[in-house]
Short mmCIF file of N, CA, C and O in Angstrom, two decimals:
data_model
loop_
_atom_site.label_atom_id
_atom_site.label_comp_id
_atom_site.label_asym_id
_atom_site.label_seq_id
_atom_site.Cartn_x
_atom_site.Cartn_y
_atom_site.Cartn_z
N UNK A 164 11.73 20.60 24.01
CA UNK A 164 10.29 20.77 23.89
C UNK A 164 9.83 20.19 22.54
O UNK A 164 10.50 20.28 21.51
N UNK A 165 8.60 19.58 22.66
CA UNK A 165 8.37 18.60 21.34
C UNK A 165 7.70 19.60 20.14
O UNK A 165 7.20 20.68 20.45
N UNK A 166 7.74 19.19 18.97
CA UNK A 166 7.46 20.77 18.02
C UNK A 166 6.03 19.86 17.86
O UNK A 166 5.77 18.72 18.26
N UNK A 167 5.02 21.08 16.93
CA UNK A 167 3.74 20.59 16.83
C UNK A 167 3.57 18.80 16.20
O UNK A 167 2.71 18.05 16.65
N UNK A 168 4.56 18.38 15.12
CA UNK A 168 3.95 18.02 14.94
C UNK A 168 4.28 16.01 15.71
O UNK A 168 3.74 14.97 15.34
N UNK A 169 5.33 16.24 16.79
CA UNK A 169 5.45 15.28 17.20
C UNK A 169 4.06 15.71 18.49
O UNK A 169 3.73 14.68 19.08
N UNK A 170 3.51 16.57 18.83
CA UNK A 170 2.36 16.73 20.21
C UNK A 170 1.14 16.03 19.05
O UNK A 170 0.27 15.30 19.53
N UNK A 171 1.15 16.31 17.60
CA UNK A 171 0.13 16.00 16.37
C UNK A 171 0.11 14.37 16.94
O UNK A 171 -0.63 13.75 17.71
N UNK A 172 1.11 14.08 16.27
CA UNK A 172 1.48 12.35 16.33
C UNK A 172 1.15 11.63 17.60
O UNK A 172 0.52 10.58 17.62
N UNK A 173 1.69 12.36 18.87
CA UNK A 173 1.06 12.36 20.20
C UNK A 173 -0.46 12.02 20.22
O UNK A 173 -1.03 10.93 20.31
N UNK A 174 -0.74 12.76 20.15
CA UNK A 174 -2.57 12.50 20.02
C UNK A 174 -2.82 11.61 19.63
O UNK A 174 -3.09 10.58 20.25
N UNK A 175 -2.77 11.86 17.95
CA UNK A 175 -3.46 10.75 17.41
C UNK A 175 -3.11 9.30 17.45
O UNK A 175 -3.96 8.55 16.97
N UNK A 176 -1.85 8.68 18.01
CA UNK A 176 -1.89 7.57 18.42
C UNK A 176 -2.32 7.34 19.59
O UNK A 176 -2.39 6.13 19.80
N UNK A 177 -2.76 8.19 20.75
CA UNK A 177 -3.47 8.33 22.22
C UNK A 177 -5.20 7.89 21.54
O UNK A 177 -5.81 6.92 22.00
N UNK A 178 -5.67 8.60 20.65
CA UNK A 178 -6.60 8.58 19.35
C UNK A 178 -6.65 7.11 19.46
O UNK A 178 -7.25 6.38 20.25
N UNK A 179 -5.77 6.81 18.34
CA UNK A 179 -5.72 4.99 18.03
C UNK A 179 -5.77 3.91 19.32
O UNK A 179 -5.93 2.69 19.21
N UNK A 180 -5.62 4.55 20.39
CA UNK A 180 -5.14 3.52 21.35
C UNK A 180 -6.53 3.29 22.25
O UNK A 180 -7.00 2.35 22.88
N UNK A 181 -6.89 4.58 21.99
CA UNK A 181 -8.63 4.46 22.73
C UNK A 181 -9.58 3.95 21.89
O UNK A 181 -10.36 3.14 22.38
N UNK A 182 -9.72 4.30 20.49
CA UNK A 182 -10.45 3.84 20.07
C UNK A 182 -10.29 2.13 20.05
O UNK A 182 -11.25 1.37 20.14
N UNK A 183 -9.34 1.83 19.95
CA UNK A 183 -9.06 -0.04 19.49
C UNK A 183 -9.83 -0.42 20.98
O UNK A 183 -10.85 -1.10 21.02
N UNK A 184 -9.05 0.22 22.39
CA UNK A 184 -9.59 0.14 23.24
C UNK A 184 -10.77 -0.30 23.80
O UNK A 184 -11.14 -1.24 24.51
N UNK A 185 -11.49 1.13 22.98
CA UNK A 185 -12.93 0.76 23.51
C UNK A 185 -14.03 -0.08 22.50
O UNK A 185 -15.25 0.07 22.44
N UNK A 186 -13.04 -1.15 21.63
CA UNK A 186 -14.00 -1.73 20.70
C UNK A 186 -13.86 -1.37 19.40
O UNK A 186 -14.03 -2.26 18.56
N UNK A 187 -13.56 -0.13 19.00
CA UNK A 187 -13.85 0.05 17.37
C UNK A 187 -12.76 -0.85 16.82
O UNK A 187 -12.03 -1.40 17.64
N UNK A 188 -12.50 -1.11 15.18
CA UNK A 188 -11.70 -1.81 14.53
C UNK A 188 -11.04 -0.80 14.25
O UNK A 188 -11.72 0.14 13.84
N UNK A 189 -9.56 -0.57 14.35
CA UNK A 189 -8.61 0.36 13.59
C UNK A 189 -7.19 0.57 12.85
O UNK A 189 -6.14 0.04 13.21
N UNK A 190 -7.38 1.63 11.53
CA UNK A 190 -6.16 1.13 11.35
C UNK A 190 -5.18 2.31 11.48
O UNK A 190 -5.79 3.35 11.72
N UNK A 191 -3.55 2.51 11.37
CA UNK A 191 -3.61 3.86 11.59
C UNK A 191 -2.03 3.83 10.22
O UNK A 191 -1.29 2.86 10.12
N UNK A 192 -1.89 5.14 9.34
CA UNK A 192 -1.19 5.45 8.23
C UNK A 192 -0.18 5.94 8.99
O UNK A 192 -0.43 6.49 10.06
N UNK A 193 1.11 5.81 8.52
CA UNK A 193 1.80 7.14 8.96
C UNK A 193 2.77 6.78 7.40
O UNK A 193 3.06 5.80 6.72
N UNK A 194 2.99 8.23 7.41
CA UNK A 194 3.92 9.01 6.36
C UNK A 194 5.19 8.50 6.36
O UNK A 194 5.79 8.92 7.35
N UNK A 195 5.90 7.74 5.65
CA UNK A 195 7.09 7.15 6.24
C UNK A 195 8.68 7.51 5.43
O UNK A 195 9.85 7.32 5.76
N UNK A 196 7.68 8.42 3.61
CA UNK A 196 8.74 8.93 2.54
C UNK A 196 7.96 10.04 2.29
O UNK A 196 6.74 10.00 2.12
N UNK A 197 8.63 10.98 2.28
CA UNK A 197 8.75 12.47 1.47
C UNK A 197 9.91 12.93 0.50
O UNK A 197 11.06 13.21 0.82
N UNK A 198 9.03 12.94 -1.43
CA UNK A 198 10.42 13.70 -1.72
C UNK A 198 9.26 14.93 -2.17
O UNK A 198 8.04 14.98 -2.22
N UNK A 199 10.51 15.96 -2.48
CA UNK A 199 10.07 17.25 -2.97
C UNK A 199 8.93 18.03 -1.99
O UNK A 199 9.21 18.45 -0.87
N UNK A 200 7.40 18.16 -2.70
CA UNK A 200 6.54 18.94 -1.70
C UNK A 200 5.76 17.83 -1.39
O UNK A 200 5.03 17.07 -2.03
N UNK A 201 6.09 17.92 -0.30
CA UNK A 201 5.02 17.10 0.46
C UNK A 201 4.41 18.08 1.76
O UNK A 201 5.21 18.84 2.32
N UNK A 202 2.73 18.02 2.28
CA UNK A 202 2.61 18.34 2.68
C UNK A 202 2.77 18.19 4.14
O UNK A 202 2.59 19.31 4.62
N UNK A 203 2.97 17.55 4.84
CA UNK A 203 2.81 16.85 5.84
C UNK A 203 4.47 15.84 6.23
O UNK A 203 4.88 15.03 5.38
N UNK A 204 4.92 15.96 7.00
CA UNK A 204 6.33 15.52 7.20
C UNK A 204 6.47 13.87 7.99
O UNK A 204 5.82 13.44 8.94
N UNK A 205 7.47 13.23 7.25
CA UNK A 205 7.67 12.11 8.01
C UNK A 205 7.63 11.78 9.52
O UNK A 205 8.17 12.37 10.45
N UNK A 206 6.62 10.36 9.50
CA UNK A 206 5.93 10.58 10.84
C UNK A 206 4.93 10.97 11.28
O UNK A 206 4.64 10.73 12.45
N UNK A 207 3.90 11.86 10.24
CA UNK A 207 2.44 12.35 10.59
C UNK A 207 1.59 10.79 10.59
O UNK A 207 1.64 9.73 9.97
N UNK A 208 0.90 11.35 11.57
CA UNK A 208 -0.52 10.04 11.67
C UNK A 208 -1.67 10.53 11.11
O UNK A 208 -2.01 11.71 11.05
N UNK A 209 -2.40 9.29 10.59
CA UNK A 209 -3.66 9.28 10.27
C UNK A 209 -4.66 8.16 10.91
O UNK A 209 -4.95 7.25 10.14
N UNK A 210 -5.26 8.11 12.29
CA UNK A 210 -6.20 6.80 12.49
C UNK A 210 -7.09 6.80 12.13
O UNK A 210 -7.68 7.87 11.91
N UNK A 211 -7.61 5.65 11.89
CA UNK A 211 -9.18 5.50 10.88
C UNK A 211 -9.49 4.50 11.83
O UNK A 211 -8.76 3.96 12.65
N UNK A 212 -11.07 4.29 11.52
CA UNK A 212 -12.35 3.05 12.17
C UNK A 212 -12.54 2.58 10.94
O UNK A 212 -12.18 2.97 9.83
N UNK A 213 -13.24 1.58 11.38
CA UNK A 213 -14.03 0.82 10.35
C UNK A 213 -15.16 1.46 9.68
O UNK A 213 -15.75 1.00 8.70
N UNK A 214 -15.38 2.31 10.15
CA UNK A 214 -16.70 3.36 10.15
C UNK A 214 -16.36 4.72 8.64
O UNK A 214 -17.06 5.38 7.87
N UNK A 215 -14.92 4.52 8.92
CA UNK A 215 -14.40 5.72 7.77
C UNK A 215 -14.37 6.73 8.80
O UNK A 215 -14.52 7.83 8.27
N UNK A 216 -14.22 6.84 10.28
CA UNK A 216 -14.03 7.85 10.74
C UNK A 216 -12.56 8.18 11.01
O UNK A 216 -11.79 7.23 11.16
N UNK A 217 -12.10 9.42 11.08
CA UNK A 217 -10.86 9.64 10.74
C UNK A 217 -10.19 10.80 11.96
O UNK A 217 -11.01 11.67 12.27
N UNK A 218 -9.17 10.88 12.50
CA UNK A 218 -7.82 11.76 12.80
C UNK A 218 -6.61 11.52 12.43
O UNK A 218 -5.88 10.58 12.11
N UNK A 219 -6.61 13.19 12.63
CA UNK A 219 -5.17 13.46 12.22
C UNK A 219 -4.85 13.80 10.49
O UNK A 219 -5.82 14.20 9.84
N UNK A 220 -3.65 13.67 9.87
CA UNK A 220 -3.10 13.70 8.67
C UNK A 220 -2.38 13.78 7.80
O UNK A 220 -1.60 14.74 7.88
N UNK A 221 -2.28 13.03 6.79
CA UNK A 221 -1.00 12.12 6.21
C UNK A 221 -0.62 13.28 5.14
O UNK A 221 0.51 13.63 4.79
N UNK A 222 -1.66 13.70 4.78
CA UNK A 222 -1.53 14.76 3.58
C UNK A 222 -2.47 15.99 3.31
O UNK A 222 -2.03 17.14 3.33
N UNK A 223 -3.78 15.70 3.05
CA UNK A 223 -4.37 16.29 3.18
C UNK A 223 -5.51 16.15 1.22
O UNK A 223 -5.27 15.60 0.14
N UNK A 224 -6.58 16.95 1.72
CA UNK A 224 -7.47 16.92 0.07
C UNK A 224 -7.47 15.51 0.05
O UNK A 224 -7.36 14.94 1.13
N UNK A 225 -7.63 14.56 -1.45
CA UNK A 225 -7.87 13.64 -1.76
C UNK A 225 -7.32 12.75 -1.62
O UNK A 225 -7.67 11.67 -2.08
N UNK A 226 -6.10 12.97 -0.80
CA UNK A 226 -4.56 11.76 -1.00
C UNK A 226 -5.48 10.98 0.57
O UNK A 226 -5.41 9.78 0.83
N UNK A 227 -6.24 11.95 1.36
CA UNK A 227 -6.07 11.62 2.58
C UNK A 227 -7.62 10.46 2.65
O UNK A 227 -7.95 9.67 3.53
N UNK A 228 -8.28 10.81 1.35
CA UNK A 228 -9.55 9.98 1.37
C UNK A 228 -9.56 8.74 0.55
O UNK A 228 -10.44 7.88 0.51
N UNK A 229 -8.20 8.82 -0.22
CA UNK A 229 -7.61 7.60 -0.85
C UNK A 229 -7.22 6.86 0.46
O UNK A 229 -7.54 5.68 0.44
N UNK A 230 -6.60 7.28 1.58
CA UNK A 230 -5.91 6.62 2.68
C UNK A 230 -7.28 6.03 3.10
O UNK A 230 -7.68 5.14 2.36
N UNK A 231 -7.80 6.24 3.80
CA UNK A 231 -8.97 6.08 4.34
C UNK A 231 -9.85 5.00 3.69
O UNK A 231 -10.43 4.14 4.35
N UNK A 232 -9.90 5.11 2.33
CA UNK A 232 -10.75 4.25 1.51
C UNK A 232 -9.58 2.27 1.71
O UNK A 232 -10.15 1.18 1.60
N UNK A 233 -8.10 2.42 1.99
CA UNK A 233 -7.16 1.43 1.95
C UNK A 233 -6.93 1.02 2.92
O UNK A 233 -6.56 -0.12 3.19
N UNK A 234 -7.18 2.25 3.89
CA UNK A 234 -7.52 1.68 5.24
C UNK A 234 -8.49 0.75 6.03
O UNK A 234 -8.19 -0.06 6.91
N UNK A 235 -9.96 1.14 5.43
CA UNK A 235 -10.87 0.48 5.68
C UNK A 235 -10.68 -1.00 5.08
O UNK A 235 -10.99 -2.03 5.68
N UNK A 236 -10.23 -0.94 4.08
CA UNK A 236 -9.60 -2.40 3.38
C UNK A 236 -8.12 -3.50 4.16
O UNK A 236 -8.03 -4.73 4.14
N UNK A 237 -7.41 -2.78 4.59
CA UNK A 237 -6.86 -2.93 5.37
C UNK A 237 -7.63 -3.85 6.63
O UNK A 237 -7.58 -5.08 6.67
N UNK A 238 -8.38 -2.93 7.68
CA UNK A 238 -9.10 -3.39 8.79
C UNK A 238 -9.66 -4.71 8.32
O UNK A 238 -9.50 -5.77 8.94
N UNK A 239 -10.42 -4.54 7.00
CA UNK A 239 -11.06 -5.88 6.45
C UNK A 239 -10.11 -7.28 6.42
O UNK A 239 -10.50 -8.38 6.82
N UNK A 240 -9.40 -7.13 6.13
CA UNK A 240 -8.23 -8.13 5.36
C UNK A 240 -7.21 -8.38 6.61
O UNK A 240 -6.67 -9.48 6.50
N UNK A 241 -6.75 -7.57 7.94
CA UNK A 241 -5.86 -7.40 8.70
C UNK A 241 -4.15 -7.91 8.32
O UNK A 241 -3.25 -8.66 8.68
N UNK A 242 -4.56 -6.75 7.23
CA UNK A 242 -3.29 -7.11 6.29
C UNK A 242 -2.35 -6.01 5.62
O UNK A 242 -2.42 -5.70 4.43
N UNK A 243 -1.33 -5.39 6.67
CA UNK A 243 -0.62 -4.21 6.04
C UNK A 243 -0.69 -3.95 4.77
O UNK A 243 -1.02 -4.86 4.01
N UNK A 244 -0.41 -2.74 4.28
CA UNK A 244 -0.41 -2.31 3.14
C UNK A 244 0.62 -0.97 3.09
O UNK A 244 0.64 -0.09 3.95
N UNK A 245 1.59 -1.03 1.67
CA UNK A 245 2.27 0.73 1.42
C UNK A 245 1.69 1.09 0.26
O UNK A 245 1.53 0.38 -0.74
N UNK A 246 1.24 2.66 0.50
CA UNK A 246 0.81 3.48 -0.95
C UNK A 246 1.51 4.07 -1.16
O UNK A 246 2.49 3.95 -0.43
N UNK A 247 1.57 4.71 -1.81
CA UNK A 247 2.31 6.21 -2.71
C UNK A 247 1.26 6.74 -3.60
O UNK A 247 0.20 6.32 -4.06
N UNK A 248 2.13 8.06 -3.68
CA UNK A 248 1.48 8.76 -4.03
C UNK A 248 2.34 9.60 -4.84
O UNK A 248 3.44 9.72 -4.31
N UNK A 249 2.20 10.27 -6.03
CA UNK A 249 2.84 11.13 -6.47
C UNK A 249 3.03 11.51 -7.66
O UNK A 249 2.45 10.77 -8.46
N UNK A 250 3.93 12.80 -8.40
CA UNK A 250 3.65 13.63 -9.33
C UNK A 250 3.66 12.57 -10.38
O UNK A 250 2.77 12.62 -11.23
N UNK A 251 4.61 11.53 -10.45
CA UNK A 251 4.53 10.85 -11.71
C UNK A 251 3.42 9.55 -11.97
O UNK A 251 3.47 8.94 -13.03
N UNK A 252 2.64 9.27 -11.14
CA UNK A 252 1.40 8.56 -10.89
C UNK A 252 0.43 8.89 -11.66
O UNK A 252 -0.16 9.68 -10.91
N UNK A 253 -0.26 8.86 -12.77
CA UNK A 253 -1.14 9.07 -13.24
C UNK A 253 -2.36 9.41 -12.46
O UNK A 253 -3.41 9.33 -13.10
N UNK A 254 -2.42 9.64 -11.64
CA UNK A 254 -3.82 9.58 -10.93
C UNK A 254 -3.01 10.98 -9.69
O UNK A 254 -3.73 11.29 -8.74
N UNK A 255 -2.00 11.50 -9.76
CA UNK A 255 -1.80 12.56 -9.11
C UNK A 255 -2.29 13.95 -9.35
O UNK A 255 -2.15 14.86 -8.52
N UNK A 256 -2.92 14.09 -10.60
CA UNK A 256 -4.02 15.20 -10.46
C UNK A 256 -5.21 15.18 -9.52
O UNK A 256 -5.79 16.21 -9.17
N UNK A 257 -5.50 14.16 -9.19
CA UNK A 257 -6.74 13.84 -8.56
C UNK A 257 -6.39 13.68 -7.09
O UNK A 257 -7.09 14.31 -6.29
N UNK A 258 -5.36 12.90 -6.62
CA UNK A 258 -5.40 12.96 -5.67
C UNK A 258 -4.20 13.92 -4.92
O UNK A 258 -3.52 13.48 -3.99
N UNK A 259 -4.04 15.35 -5.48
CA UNK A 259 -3.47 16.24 -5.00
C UNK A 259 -2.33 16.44 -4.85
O UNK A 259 -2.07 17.51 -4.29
N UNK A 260 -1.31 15.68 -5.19
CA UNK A 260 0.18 15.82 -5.20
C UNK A 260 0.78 16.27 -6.78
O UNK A 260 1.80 15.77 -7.24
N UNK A 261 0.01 17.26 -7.47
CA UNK A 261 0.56 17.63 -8.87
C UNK A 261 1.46 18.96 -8.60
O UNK A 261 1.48 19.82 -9.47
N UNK A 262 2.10 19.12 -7.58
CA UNK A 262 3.07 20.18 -7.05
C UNK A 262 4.64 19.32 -7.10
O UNK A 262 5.62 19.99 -6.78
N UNK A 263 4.84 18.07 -7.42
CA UNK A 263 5.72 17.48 -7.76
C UNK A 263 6.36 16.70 -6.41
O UNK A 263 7.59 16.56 -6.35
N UNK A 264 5.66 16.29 -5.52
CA UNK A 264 6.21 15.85 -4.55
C UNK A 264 5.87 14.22 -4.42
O UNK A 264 5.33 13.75 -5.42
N UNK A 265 6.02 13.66 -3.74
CA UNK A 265 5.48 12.23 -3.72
C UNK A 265 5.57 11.76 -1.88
O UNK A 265 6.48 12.11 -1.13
N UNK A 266 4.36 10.92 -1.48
CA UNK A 266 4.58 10.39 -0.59
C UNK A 266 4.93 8.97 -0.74
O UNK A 266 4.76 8.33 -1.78
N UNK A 267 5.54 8.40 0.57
CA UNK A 267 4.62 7.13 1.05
C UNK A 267 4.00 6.64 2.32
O UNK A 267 4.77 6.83 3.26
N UNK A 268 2.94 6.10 2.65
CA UNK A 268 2.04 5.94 3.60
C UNK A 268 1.82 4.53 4.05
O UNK A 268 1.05 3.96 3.27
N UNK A 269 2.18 3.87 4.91
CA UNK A 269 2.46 2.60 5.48
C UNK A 269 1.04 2.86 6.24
O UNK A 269 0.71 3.83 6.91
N UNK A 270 0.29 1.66 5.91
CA UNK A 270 -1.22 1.58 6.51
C UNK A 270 -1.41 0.27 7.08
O UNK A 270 -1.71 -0.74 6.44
N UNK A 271 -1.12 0.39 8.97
CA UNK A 271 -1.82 -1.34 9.39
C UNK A 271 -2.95 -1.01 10.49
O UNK A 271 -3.38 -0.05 11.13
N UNK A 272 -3.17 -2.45 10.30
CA UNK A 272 -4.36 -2.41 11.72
C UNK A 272 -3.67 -1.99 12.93
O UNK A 272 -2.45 -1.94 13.08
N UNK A 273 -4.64 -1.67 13.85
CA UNK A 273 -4.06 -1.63 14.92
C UNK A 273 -4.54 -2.70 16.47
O UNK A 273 -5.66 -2.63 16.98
N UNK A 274 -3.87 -3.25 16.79
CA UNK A 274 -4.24 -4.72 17.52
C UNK A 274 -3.68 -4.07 18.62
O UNK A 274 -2.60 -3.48 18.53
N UNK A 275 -4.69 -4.17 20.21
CA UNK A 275 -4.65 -3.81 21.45
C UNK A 275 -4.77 -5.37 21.86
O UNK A 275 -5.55 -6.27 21.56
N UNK A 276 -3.57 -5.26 22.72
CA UNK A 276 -3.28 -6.49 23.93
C UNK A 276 -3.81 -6.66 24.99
O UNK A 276 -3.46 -5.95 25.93
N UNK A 277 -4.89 -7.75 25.19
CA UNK A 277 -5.67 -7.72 25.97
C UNK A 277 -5.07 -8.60 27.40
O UNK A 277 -4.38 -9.53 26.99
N UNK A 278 -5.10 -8.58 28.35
CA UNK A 278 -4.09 -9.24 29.24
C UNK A 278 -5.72 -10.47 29.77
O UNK A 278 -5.57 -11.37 30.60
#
């Protein structure tokens, strides 16, 4: 039986697959390194639009509106991207990982095959 958060991941690429589907531009994150606390476990999704609209989640608080903001850049550019995130980053007070953990977040477009 699949645990929550592979039915999570479930979705939100069902999520990604409709939206590209029906027209929107999208890109989608997933979590691909965890050390220490991380909130969210290798393998969580995050899909985004071009719009900044969002499911699912990579982390959560500010890490997840940093995603979103690289994402939309991403869609622009149709040009993968990896972030991180974490305690020794200067900018990890802000974007919520000052509990000593670190991610990383692999962010591409997402391209539906049109037959």
């Amino acid at each position: 039986m699949p645990n929550d958060t592979t039915m999570t991941s479930i979705d939100v690429l069902n999520t990604a697959e409709s939206w590209a589907t029906s027209g929107r531009a999208v890109a989608i994150a997933t979590v691909v390194e965890t050390w220490g606390s991380a909130p969210r476990p290798v393998g969580s999704h995050l899909v985004i639009d071009s719009d900044g609209n969002f499911e699912g989640s990579v982390s959560g608080g500010c890490v997840e509106g940093a995603v979103v903001s690289e994402a939309i850049d991403v869609i622009g550019t149709g040009k993968s991207t990896m972030l991180e995130f974490g305690v020794a980053d200067e900018t990890a007070w802000q974007v919520g990982l000052s509990c000593g953990g670190r991610i990383r977040v692999y962010v591409e477009p997402v391209e539906i095959s049109r037959p």
